[in-house]
Amino acid sequence: MNKDATLIFEKTKPGRIGFNLKDKGFPNVDLPQSLLRATPADLPEVSEFDVVRHYTLMSMKNFGVETGFYPLGSCTMKYNPKINDQLATLPGFQNIHPLQPISTTQGLMQIYFETASMLSEISGLDAYSLNPFAGAHGELAGLMIIKRYHMANNDLNRNKIIVPDSAHGTNPASATVAGFETIEIRSNDDGTVNIEALKEALGEDTAGLMLTNPNTAGVFEKDIRLIADLVHEAGGLLYYDGANLNALLGVAKPGDMGFDITHINLHKTFSTPHGGGGPGSGPIGVMKHLEPFLPDPVVIKTKTGYDFKTPTMSIGTLGHFYGNASVWIRAYVYLLTYGKDVAMIGPRAVLNANYVKDALKEHFNTPISGHSMHEFVFDGLKDDSTGIKTLDIAKRLLDYGFHAPTIYFPLIFHQSMMVEPTEVESKETLDQFINALKTVVKESLETPDLVKTAPHTTVVRRLDEVKAARQTILKFKDMP
Ligand SMILES: *Cc1c(COP(=O)(O)O)cnc(C)c1O
């Protein structure tokens, strides 16, 4: 691997430029003084070759699903068919202006409508809005709906959202942004909801419960109907965090489990590359009784085509226009190409996860016995006599060309390592990953220092992550 870690500014040689139009017979343009800079822009002075090589080599230092296995639990990093990108970037889609008359964007409106219908069918929720721009944004929309619903019922003291301690961090964060107080309840040892703790937390101030199923430890919440009944009897609503739907696709529906609201991350389960911050889409689905609260606008089918409508008790507009169109086009193409085979995604995701788990469980603590769903958690090495921690193992995996799994999440275990292979990986890739982890386990016992000082082959070695977080350096050292 190319280990050059210099910045483009450090490659500067005063006076060096890419290409100069000066003295080529073009007249100088006299710009008004007010438009001119007082001091020259602080730009790197490099040749065109310097620039091209710098950025090409930098792109090669990236690690992504297209360069290697990326088993990041709770994030669903998977291959997304290129045909989806190609169709999403057709000029007819790409050149649509958001302010174009609806009569000229009927195709896109149809995609919105039909994607929403397919998500309804898949999840068992009655109506969808594709407007939210990300998973957390969908959560916010859902919580605003919960708030509006209670207000509409003149039930004004419901200000608490219950979240299990195994929840994804965005859940309590979204609840806070929406103006709720978060009540965290303890989980059972396997990460499932502790029914007694839930009963204690429920009351007249309960606005709702946020849950994901399978939970973050990869366990299916078998008591989900009981949980739903308890929350509903207490007057609350049930919110499903459907960011990662891989385990359920074709097998079970949140709507059947008693959930009232869900968001889905199209950029995790339905084919948009993610990581690095976007673009995303977090459609929000609701049961019939909450449909009037959906964000404005929703797309409806009329006798002659498609149109916008403002739901009668809408929580309002969530952002500019009506969402990230390119992401729903990808999801639409993905769903149409899969067709009924969508029902194979869940079983394959589950099979892959259990294949890896089973091959390695003799070496790692498995806080959850039995089968997992689409992801699983190990809680440190069984033989930790040499002091090797999950962090060391994750770092050493980088030397073998694998992205590290999610580590130290969920927080309910001390040495969590959370692996999600996804449904798209082959047996060969899974075997390579299993063998790499077995090698690291062997090294952990025989040459622990090698593992404790890993990574050894990456551009930068082990970082002081606390220092990196506390003393952030956000600009190049020589810049004013
Ligand atoms: C990724 C994720 C989210 C948040 O989605 P964003 O699009 O990143 O905002 C919420 N919940 C779970 C379980 C997730 O994995």
Coordinates of C-alpha atoms and ligand atoms in Angstrom, one line a residue:
M1 CA 0.0 0.0 0.0
N2 CA 1.1 3.5 -0.8
K3 CA 1.9 5.1 2.6
D4 CA 2.4 8.7 1.5
A5 CA 0.3 10.6 4.0
T6 CA 1.3 14.2 3.0
L7 CA -1.4 16.7 2.3
I8 CA -1.6 18.4 -1.0
F9 CA -0.4 21.7 0.7
E10 CA 2.8 19.9 1.7
K11 CA 3.5 19.1 -1.9
T12 CA 3.7 22.8 -2.7
K13 CA 6.6 24.2 -4.7
P14 CA 6.3 28.0 -5.0
G15 CA 5.4 29.0 -8.6
R16 CA 4.4 25.5 -9.7
I17 CA 1.1 25.4 -11.6
G18 CA -1.0 23.0 -13.7
F19 CA -1.5 24.9 -16.9
N20 CA -1.2 28.6 -17.6
L21 CA -3.3 30.5 -20.1
K22 CA -1.2 33.6 -19.6
D23 CA 0.4 35.0 -22.8
K24 CA -1.6 32.7 -25.0
G25 CA -3.2 35.6 -26.8
F26 CA -6.2 36.0 -24.6
P27 CA -7.1 39.5 -23.4
N28 CA -6.9 40.2 -19.7
V29 CA -10.3 40.8 -18.1
D30 CA -10.5 43.9 -15.9
L31 CA -12.5 43.0 -12.8
P32 CA -13.8 45.7 -10.6
Q33 CA -11.6 46.3 -7.6
S34 CA -14.5 45.3 -5.3
L35 CA -14.5 41.8 -6.6
L36 CA -10.7 41.3 -6.2
R37 CA -9.1 39.6 -3.2
A38 CA -7.0 41.7 -0.9
T39 CA -4.5 38.8 -0.5
P40 CA -4.0 35.9 -2.9
A41 CA -6.0 32.7 -2.1
D42 CA -4.0 30.2 0.0
L43 CA -3.9 27.4 -2.6
P44 CA -1.4 24.6 -3.1
E45 CA 1.1 25.2 -5.8
V46 CA 1.4 21.9 -7.6
S47 CA 1.5 20.5 -11.2
E48 CA -1.4 18.8 -12.7
F49 CA 0.3 15.4 -12.3
D50 CA 0.8 16.2 -8.6
V51 CA -2.9 16.8 -8.2
V52 CA -4.1 13.8 -10.2
R53 CA -1.7 11.4 -8.4
H54 CA -2.4 12.8 -5.0
Y55 CA -6.2 12.3 -5.3
T56 CA -6.0 9.0 -7.1
L57 CA -3.6 7.5 -4.5
M58 CA -5.8 9.0 -1.7
S59 CA -8.9 7.3 -3.2
M60 CA -6.9 4.0 -3.2
K61 CA -6.4 4.3 0.6
N62 CA -10.1 4.1 1.0
F63 CA -11.7 1.0 2.4
G64 CA -15.2 0.3 1.2
V65 CA -17.5 -2.6 0.4
E66 CA -16.1 -2.5 -3.1
T67 CA -12.6 -3.2 -1.9
G68 CA -13.2 -5.7 0.9
F69 CA -15.5 -7.4 3.4
Y70 CA -17.1 -4.8 5.7
P71 CA -18.9 -6.6 8.6
L72 CA -20.0 -3.6 10.5
G73 CA -22.8 -4.7 12.8
S74 CA -25.9 -2.4 13.0
C75 CA -24.8 -0.6 9.8
T76 CA -25.6 -3.0 7.0
M77 CA -22.7 -2.3 4.7
K78 CA -23.4 -4.3 1.6
Y79 CA -22.9 -4.4 -2.1
N80 CA -25.5 -2.4 -4.0
P81 CA -26.1 -3.4 -7.6
K82 CA -24.6 -0.9 -10.1
I83 CA -27.8 -1.0 -12.2
N84 CA -29.5 1.0 -9.5
D85 CA -26.9 3.8 -9.8
Q86 CA -27.2 3.8 -13.5
L87 CA -30.9 4.2 -13.5
A88 CA -30.9 6.8 -10.8
T89 CA -28.5 8.9 -12.8
L90 CA -30.5 8.8 -16.1
P91 CA -30.7 12.3 -17.4
G92 CA -34.5 12.3 -17.2
F93 CA -34.2 11.9 -13.4
Q94 CA -31.1 13.8 -12.8
N95 CA -32.2 16.9 -14.6
I96 CA -35.6 17.3 -12.9
H97 CA -35.9 20.6 -11.1
P98 CA -37.7 20.5 -7.8
L99 CA -39.9 23.4 -8.9
Q100 CA -40.9 21.9 -12.2
P101 CA -44.7 21.6 -12.6
I102 CA -46.0 18.2 -11.4
S103 CA -47.5 17.5 -14.7
T104 CA -43.9 17.2 -16.1
T105 CA -42.6 14.9 -13.2
Q106 CA -45.3 12.2 -13.2
G107 CA -42.7 9.4 -13.7
L108 CA -40.9 10.4 -10.5
M109 CA -44.2 10.8 -8.6
Q110 CA -45.2 7.3 -9.7
I111 CA -41.9 6.0 -8.4
Y112 CA -42.5 7.7 -5.1
F113 CA -46.0 6.3 -4.9
E114 CA -45.1 2.7 -5.9
T115 CA -42.0 2.6 -3.6
A116 CA -44.2 3.7 -0.7
S117 CA -46.7 0.9 -1.6
M118 CA -44.0 -1.7 -1.8
L119 CA -42.6 -0.6 1.6
S120 CA -46.1 -0.9 3.0
E121 CA -46.4 -4.4 1.7
I122 CA -43.0 -5.4 3.1
S123 CA -43.4 -3.9 6.5
G124 CA -47.1 -4.2 7.2
L125 CA -47.5 -0.5 7.9
D126 CA -50.4 1.2 6.0
A127 CA -49.0 4.4 4.6
Y128 CA -45.5 5.8 3.9
S129 CA -43.8 9.1 3.4
L130 CA -40.4 9.1 1.7
N131 CA -39.7 12.6 2.8
P132 CA -37.2 12.1 5.7
F133 CA -33.5 12.4 4.6
A134 CA -32.0 9.8 6.9
G135 CA -32.8 7.2 9.5
A136 CA -32.5 9.7 12.4
H137 CA -34.6 12.2 10.5
G138 CA -37.3 9.5 10.1
E139 CA -37.1 8.9 13.9
L140 CA -37.6 12.6 14.5
A141 CA -40.6 12.6 12.1
G142 CA -42.1 9.6 13.9
L143 CA -41.7 11.1 17.3
M144 CA -43.3 14.4 16.1
I145 CA -46.2 12.2 14.9
I146 CA -46.4 10.6 18.4
K147 CA -46.5 14.1 19.9
R148 CA -49.1 15.4 17.5
Y149 CA -51.3 12.3 18.0
H150 CA -51.4 12.7 21.8
M151 CA -52.1 16.4 21.4
A152 CA -54.9 15.7 19.0
N153 CA -56.4 13.4 21.7
N154 CA -56.0 16.2 24.2
D155 CA -53.7 13.8 26.1
L156 CA -51.2 16.5 27.0
N157 CA -49.1 14.9 29.8
R158 CA -47.5 12.2 27.7
N159 CA -43.9 13.5 27.6
K160 CA -41.8 10.3 28.1
I161 CA -40.3 8.0 25.5
I162 CA -39.1 4.6 26.8
V163 CA -36.0 3.2 25.2
P164 CA -34.1 0.0 26.1
D165 CA -30.5 0.4 27.1
S166 CA -29.5 -1.7 24.1
A167 CA -31.0 0.9 21.7
H168 CA -29.1 2.6 18.9
G169 CA -27.8 6.0 20.1
T170 CA -30.0 7.9 17.6
N171 CA -33.2 6.7 19.5
P172 CA -32.7 8.7 22.7
A173 CA -31.1 11.5 20.7
S174 CA -34.2 11.9 18.4
A175 CA -36.5 11.7 21.4
T176 CA -34.7 14.5 23.1
V177 CA -34.7 16.6 19.9
A178 CA -38.5 16.1 19.6
G179 CA -38.9 17.4 23.1
F180 CA -39.5 14.2 25.0
E181 CA -37.8 12.9 28.2
T182 CA -36.1 9.6 27.6
I183 CA -36.6 6.8 30.1
E184 CA -34.0 4.1 29.7
I185 CA -35.0 0.6 30.8
R186 CA -32.5 -2.2 31.5
S187 CA -32.4 -5.2 29.1
N188 CA -32.2 -8.9 30.0
D189 CA -28.9 -10.6 29.7
D190 CA -29.5 -11.4 26.0
G191 CA -30.5 -7.8 25.2
T192 CA -34.2 -8.4 25.0
V193 CA -36.7 -6.1 26.8
N194 CA -37.1 -6.8 30.5
I195 CA -40.8 -7.0 30.8
E196 CA -40.8 -6.1 34.5
A197 CA -38.7 -3.0 33.9
L198 CA -41.1 -2.0 31.0
K199 CA -44.1 -2.4 33.3
E200 CA -42.5 -0.2 35.9
A201 CA -41.7 2.5 33.3
L202 CA -45.1 2.6 31.7
G203 CA -47.6 5.1 33.0
E204 CA -49.9 8.0 32.2
D205 CA -47.0 10.0 31.0
T206 CA -45.8 7.4 28.5
A207 CA -45.8 8.8 24.9
G208 CA -44.3 5.7 23.4
L209 CA -41.7 3.0 23.2
M210 CA -38.9 2.8 20.7
L211 CA -37.7 -0.6 19.8
T212 CA -35.8 -2.6 17.2
N213 CA -36.5 -6.2 16.5
P214 CA -34.3 -8.2 16.1
N215 CA -32.5 -6.1 18.7
T216 CA -29.0 -4.7 18.5
A217 CA -27.6 -8.0 19.9
G218 CA -29.2 -9.9 17.0
V219 CA -32.0 -11.5 19.1
F220 CA -35.6 -11.6 18.0
E221 CA -37.9 -10.2 20.7
K222 CA -40.3 -13.2 21.1
D223 CA -42.5 -11.3 23.5
I224 CA -43.2 -8.5 21.0
R225 CA -47.0 -9.0 21.1
L226 CA -47.0 -8.8 24.8
I227 CA -44.8 -5.7 24.8
A228 CA -47.1 -4.1 22.2
D229 CA -50.2 -4.8 24.3
L230 CA -48.6 -3.4 27.4
V231 CA -47.6 -0.2 25.7
H232 CA -51.0 0.2 24.0
E233 CA -52.9 -0.5 27.2
A234 CA -50.9 2.2 28.9
G235 CA -51.9 4.6 26.1
G236 CA -48.6 4.8 24.3
L237 CA -47.5 4.2 20.7
L238 CA -45.0 1.7 19.5
Y239 CA -42.1 2.9 17.3
Y240 CA -40.0 0.4 15.3
D241 CA -36.5 1.4 14.4
G242 CA -36.3 -0.3 11.0
A243 CA -32.9 1.0 10.0
N244 CA -31.7 -2.5 9.3
L245 CA -34.5 -4.6 7.9
N246 CA -32.3 -7.4 6.5
A247 CA -33.2 -10.0 9.1
L248 CA -36.9 -9.6 8.6
L249 CA -37.3 -9.2 4.9
G250 CA -39.7 -11.9 3.6
V251 CA -40.0 -13.4 7.1
A252 CA -41.9 -11.0 9.4
K253 CA -43.5 -7.6 9.3
P254 CA -43.3 -4.9 12.0
G255 CA -47.0 -4.1 11.3
D256 CA -48.0 -7.6 12.4
M257 CA -46.0 -7.3 15.6
G258 CA -48.1 -4.4 16.7
F259 CA -45.9 -1.4 15.8
D260 CA -47.7 1.9 14.9
I261 CA -44.8 3.7 13.3
T262 CA -41.5 2.7 11.7
H263 CA -38.7 4.2 9.7
I264 CA -36.6 2.3 7.2
N265 CA -33.1 3.2 6.1
L266 CA -33.2 2.8 2.3
H267 CA -29.5 3.5 2.4
K268 CA -28.9 0.3 4.5
T269 CA -31.4 -2.3 3.4
F270 CA -32.5 -1.1 0.0
S271 CA -29.4 -0.3 -1.9
T272 CA -27.8 3.0 -1.6
P273 CA -24.1 3.0 -0.7
H274 CA -23.7 4.8 2.6
G275 CA -21.0 5.8 5.0
G276 CA -19.4 9.2 4.9
G277 CA -22.6 11.0 5.6
G278 CA -25.1 10.5 2.8
P279 CA -27.2 10.9 0.8
G280 CA -29.8 8.9 2.6
S281 CA -33.5 8.3 2.9
G282 CA -35.4 7.3 6.0
P283 CA -39.0 6.7 4.9
I284 CA -41.5 6.7 7.7
G285 CA -44.5 4.3 7.8
V286 CA -47.6 4.6 10.0
M287 CA -50.7 2.6 10.7
K288 CA -54.0 4.0 9.3
H289 CA -54.9 6.0 12.5
L290 CA -51.7 8.0 12.1
E291 CA -51.9 8.7 8.4
P292 CA -53.3 12.2 8.8
F293 CA -50.2 13.2 10.7
L294 CA -47.6 12.3 8.0
P295 CA -45.2 15.0 6.8
D296 CA -46.3 17.4 4.1
P297 CA -46.6 16.6 1.2
V298 CA -47.6 13.1 0.5
V299 CA -48.0 11.7 -3.0
I300 CA -51.4 10.4 -4.0
K301 CA -52.8 8.6 -7.0
T302 CA -55.6 10.5 -8.8
K303 CA -57.8 9.4 -11.7
T304 CA -55.4 11.0 -14.1
G305 CA -52.0 10.5 -12.5
Y306 CA -50.2 11.5 -9.3
D307 CA -50.5 14.6 -7.2
F308 CA -49.4 16.1 -3.9
K309 CA -51.6 16.4 -0.9
T310 CA -51.2 17.9 2.5
P311 CA -52.3 15.4 5.2
T312 CA -55.1 16.9 7.3
M313 CA -53.1 17.0 10.6
S314 CA -49.6 17.0 9.2
I315 CA -46.6 17.5 11.4
G316 CA -45.4 19.9 8.6
T317 CA -42.6 20.0 6.1
L318 CA -39.4 18.2 7.1
G319 CA -37.0 19.8 4.6
H320 CA -36.8 21.1 1.1
F321 CA -39.3 19.6 -1.3
Y322 CA -40.0 15.9 -0.6
G323 CA -36.9 13.9 0.0
N324 CA -33.9 12.4 -1.7
A325 CA -35.3 11.2 -5.0
S326 CA -32.1 9.5 -6.2
V327 CA -32.2 7.2 -3.1
W328 CA -35.8 6.1 -3.6
I329 CA -35.2 5.5 -7.3
R330 CA -32.4 3.1 -6.3
A331 CA -34.7 1.4 -3.8
Y332 CA -37.4 1.1 -6.4
V333 CA -35.1 -0.5 -9.0
Y334 CA -33.7 -2.8 -6.4
L335 CA -37.2 -4.0 -5.3
L336 CA -38.3 -4.5 -8.9
T337 CA -35.2 -6.4 -9.9
Y338 CA -35.5 -8.6 -6.8
G339 CA -39.2 -9.1 -7.2
K340 CA -40.5 -11.9 -5.0
D341 CA -37.0 -13.0 -4.3
V342 CA -36.9 -10.1 -1.8
A343 CA -38.1 -12.9 0.5
M344 CA -34.7 -14.5 0.3
I345 CA -32.8 -11.5 1.8
G346 CA -33.8 -12.2 5.4
P347 CA -33.1 -15.9 5.4
R348 CA -29.7 -15.4 3.7
A349 CA -28.6 -12.6 6.0
V350 CA -29.5 -14.8 8.9
L351 CA -27.7 -17.8 7.5
N352 CA -24.5 -15.9 6.8
A353 CA -24.4 -14.4 10.3
N354 CA -24.9 -17.8 11.9
Y355 CA -22.4 -19.5 9.7
V356 CA -19.7 -17.1 10.9
K357 CA -20.8 -17.2 14.5
D358 CA -20.8 -21.0 14.6
A359 CA -17.3 -21.2 13.1
L360 CA -15.9 -19.0 15.7
K361 CA -17.9 -19.5 18.9
E362 CA -15.4 -21.9 20.5
H363 CA -12.9 -19.0 20.7
F364 CA -15.2 -16.1 21.9
N365 CA -17.6 -15.5 24.7
T366 CA -21.1 -15.6 23.3
P367 CA -23.3 -13.6 25.7
I368 CA -26.3 -14.8 23.7
S369 CA -26.7 -18.5 23.3
G370 CA -28.4 -20.2 20.3
H371 CA -28.9 -18.7 16.9
S372 CA -28.7 -15.1 16.1
M373 CA -30.6 -13.1 13.4
H374 CA -28.7 -11.0 10.8
E375 CA -25.9 -10.1 13.2
F376 CA -24.3 -11.4 16.3
V377 CA -22.2 -10.2 19.2
F378 CA -19.1 -11.7 20.8
D379 CA -18.0 -10.5 24.2
G380 CA -14.2 -10.9 24.1
L381 CA -11.9 -13.9 23.9
K382 CA -12.7 -17.0 25.9
D383 CA -9.1 -17.2 26.8
D384 CA -8.1 -13.7 27.7
S385 CA -5.1 -14.7 29.8
T386 CA -2.8 -12.6 27.6
G387 CA -4.9 -9.5 28.1
I388 CA -6.1 -9.1 24.5
K389 CA -9.1 -6.9 24.2
T390 CA -11.7 -6.5 21.4
L391 CA -10.0 -3.3 20.3
D392 CA -6.7 -5.3 19.7
I393 CA -8.5 -7.9 17.6
A394 CA -10.3 -5.3 15.5
K395 CA -7.0 -3.5 14.8
R396 CA -5.3 -6.7 13.9
L397 CA -8.0 -7.6 11.4
L398 CA -7.1 -4.4 9.4
D399 CA -3.7 -6.0 8.7
Y400 CA -5.5 -9.0 7.1
G401 CA -7.4 -6.6 4.8
F402 CA -10.8 -6.7 6.6
H403 CA -12.7 -3.7 7.9
A404 CA -13.2 -4.1 11.6
P405 CA -16.7 -5.1 12.9
T406 CA -18.6 -2.7 15.2
I407 CA -16.9 -2.8 18.6
Y408 CA -17.9 -1.7 22.1
F409 CA -21.6 -1.6 20.9
P410 CA -24.1 -2.6 22.1
L411 CA -23.0 -1.1 25.5
I412 CA -24.7 -3.8 27.5
F413 CA -21.6 -6.0 27.1
H414 CA -18.1 -5.0 28.0
Q415 CA -16.1 -6.3 25.1
S416 CA -18.7 -6.2 22.3
M417 CA -17.7 -7.2 18.8
M418 CA -20.7 -7.0 16.6
V419 CA -20.5 -8.7 13.2
E420 CA -23.0 -8.3 10.4
P421 CA -21.9 -10.1 7.2
T422 CA -25.1 -9.2 5.2
E423 CA -26.8 -11.4 2.7
V424 CA -24.6 -10.5 -0.3
E425 CA -21.3 -12.2 0.8
S426 CA -20.2 -15.5 -0.6
K427 CA -19.2 -18.5 1.4
E428 CA -15.6 -18.0 0.2
T429 CA -15.5 -14.5 1.6
L430 CA -17.0 -15.6 4.9
D431 CA -14.4 -18.4 5.1
Q432 CA -11.6 -15.9 4.6
F433 CA -12.9 -13.7 7.3
I434 CA -13.3 -16.7 9.7
N435 CA -9.7 -17.9 8.9
A436 CA -8.3 -14.4 9.5
L437 CA -10.1 -14.2 12.9
K438 CA -8.8 -17.7 13.8
T439 CA -5.3 -16.5 13.0
V440 CA -5.7 -13.5 15.2
V441 CA -7.0 -15.6 18.0
K442 CA -3.9 -17.8 17.7
E443 CA -1.6 -14.8 17.6
S444 CA -3.4 -13.4 20.7
L445 CA -2.3 -16.4 22.7
E446 CA 1.1 -17.0 21.1
T447 CA 2.4 -13.5 20.2
P448 CA 0.1 -11.1 22.0
D449 CA 2.3 -8.1 21.5
L450 CA 1.9 -8.4 17.8
V451 CA -1.8 -8.0 18.3
K452 CA -1.6 -5.3 21.0
T453 CA 0.4 -3.1 18.7
A454 CA -1.6 -3.7 15.5
P455 CA -2.2 -2.4 12.9
H456 CA 1.2 -2.8 11.3
T457 CA 0.4 -2.4 7.6
T458 CA -1.9 0.6 7.4
V459 CA -1.0 4.2 6.5
V460 CA -1.2 5.2 10.2
R461 CA -0.6 2.8 13.1
R462 CA -2.6 2.7 16.3
L463 CA -4.1 6.0 17.1
D464 CA -4.7 7.7 20.4
E465 CA -8.4 7.9 20.0
V466 CA -9.1 9.8 23.2
K467 CA -6.5 12.4 22.2
A468 CA -8.0 12.6 18.7
A469 CA -11.4 13.3 20.1
R470 CA -10.2 15.8 22.8
Q471 CA -7.7 17.7 20.8
T472 CA -9.1 18.0 17.4
I473 CA -6.9 19.5 14.7
L474 CA -9.2 20.7 12.0
K475 CA -6.9 22.6 9.7
F476 CA -3.5 22.3 8.1
K477 CA -0.8 23.4 10.5
D478 CA 0.6 26.2 8.3
M479 CA -2.7 27.8 7.6
P480 CA -3.5 31.0 9.3
Ligands
LIG1 C1 -28.1 3.6 11.2 C2 -29.1 3.4 12.2 C3 -29.9 4.5 12.6 C4 -29.7 5.9 12.0 O1 -29.7 6.1 10.6 P1 -29.0 7.3 9.9 O2 -29.5 7.3 8.5 O3 -27.6 7.1 10.1 O4 -29.5 8.6 10.6 C5 -30.9 4.3 13.5 N1 -31.0 3.1 14.1 C6 -30.3 2.0 13.8 C7 -30.5 0.7 14.5 C8 -29.3 2.2 12.8 O5 -28.5 1.1 12.5

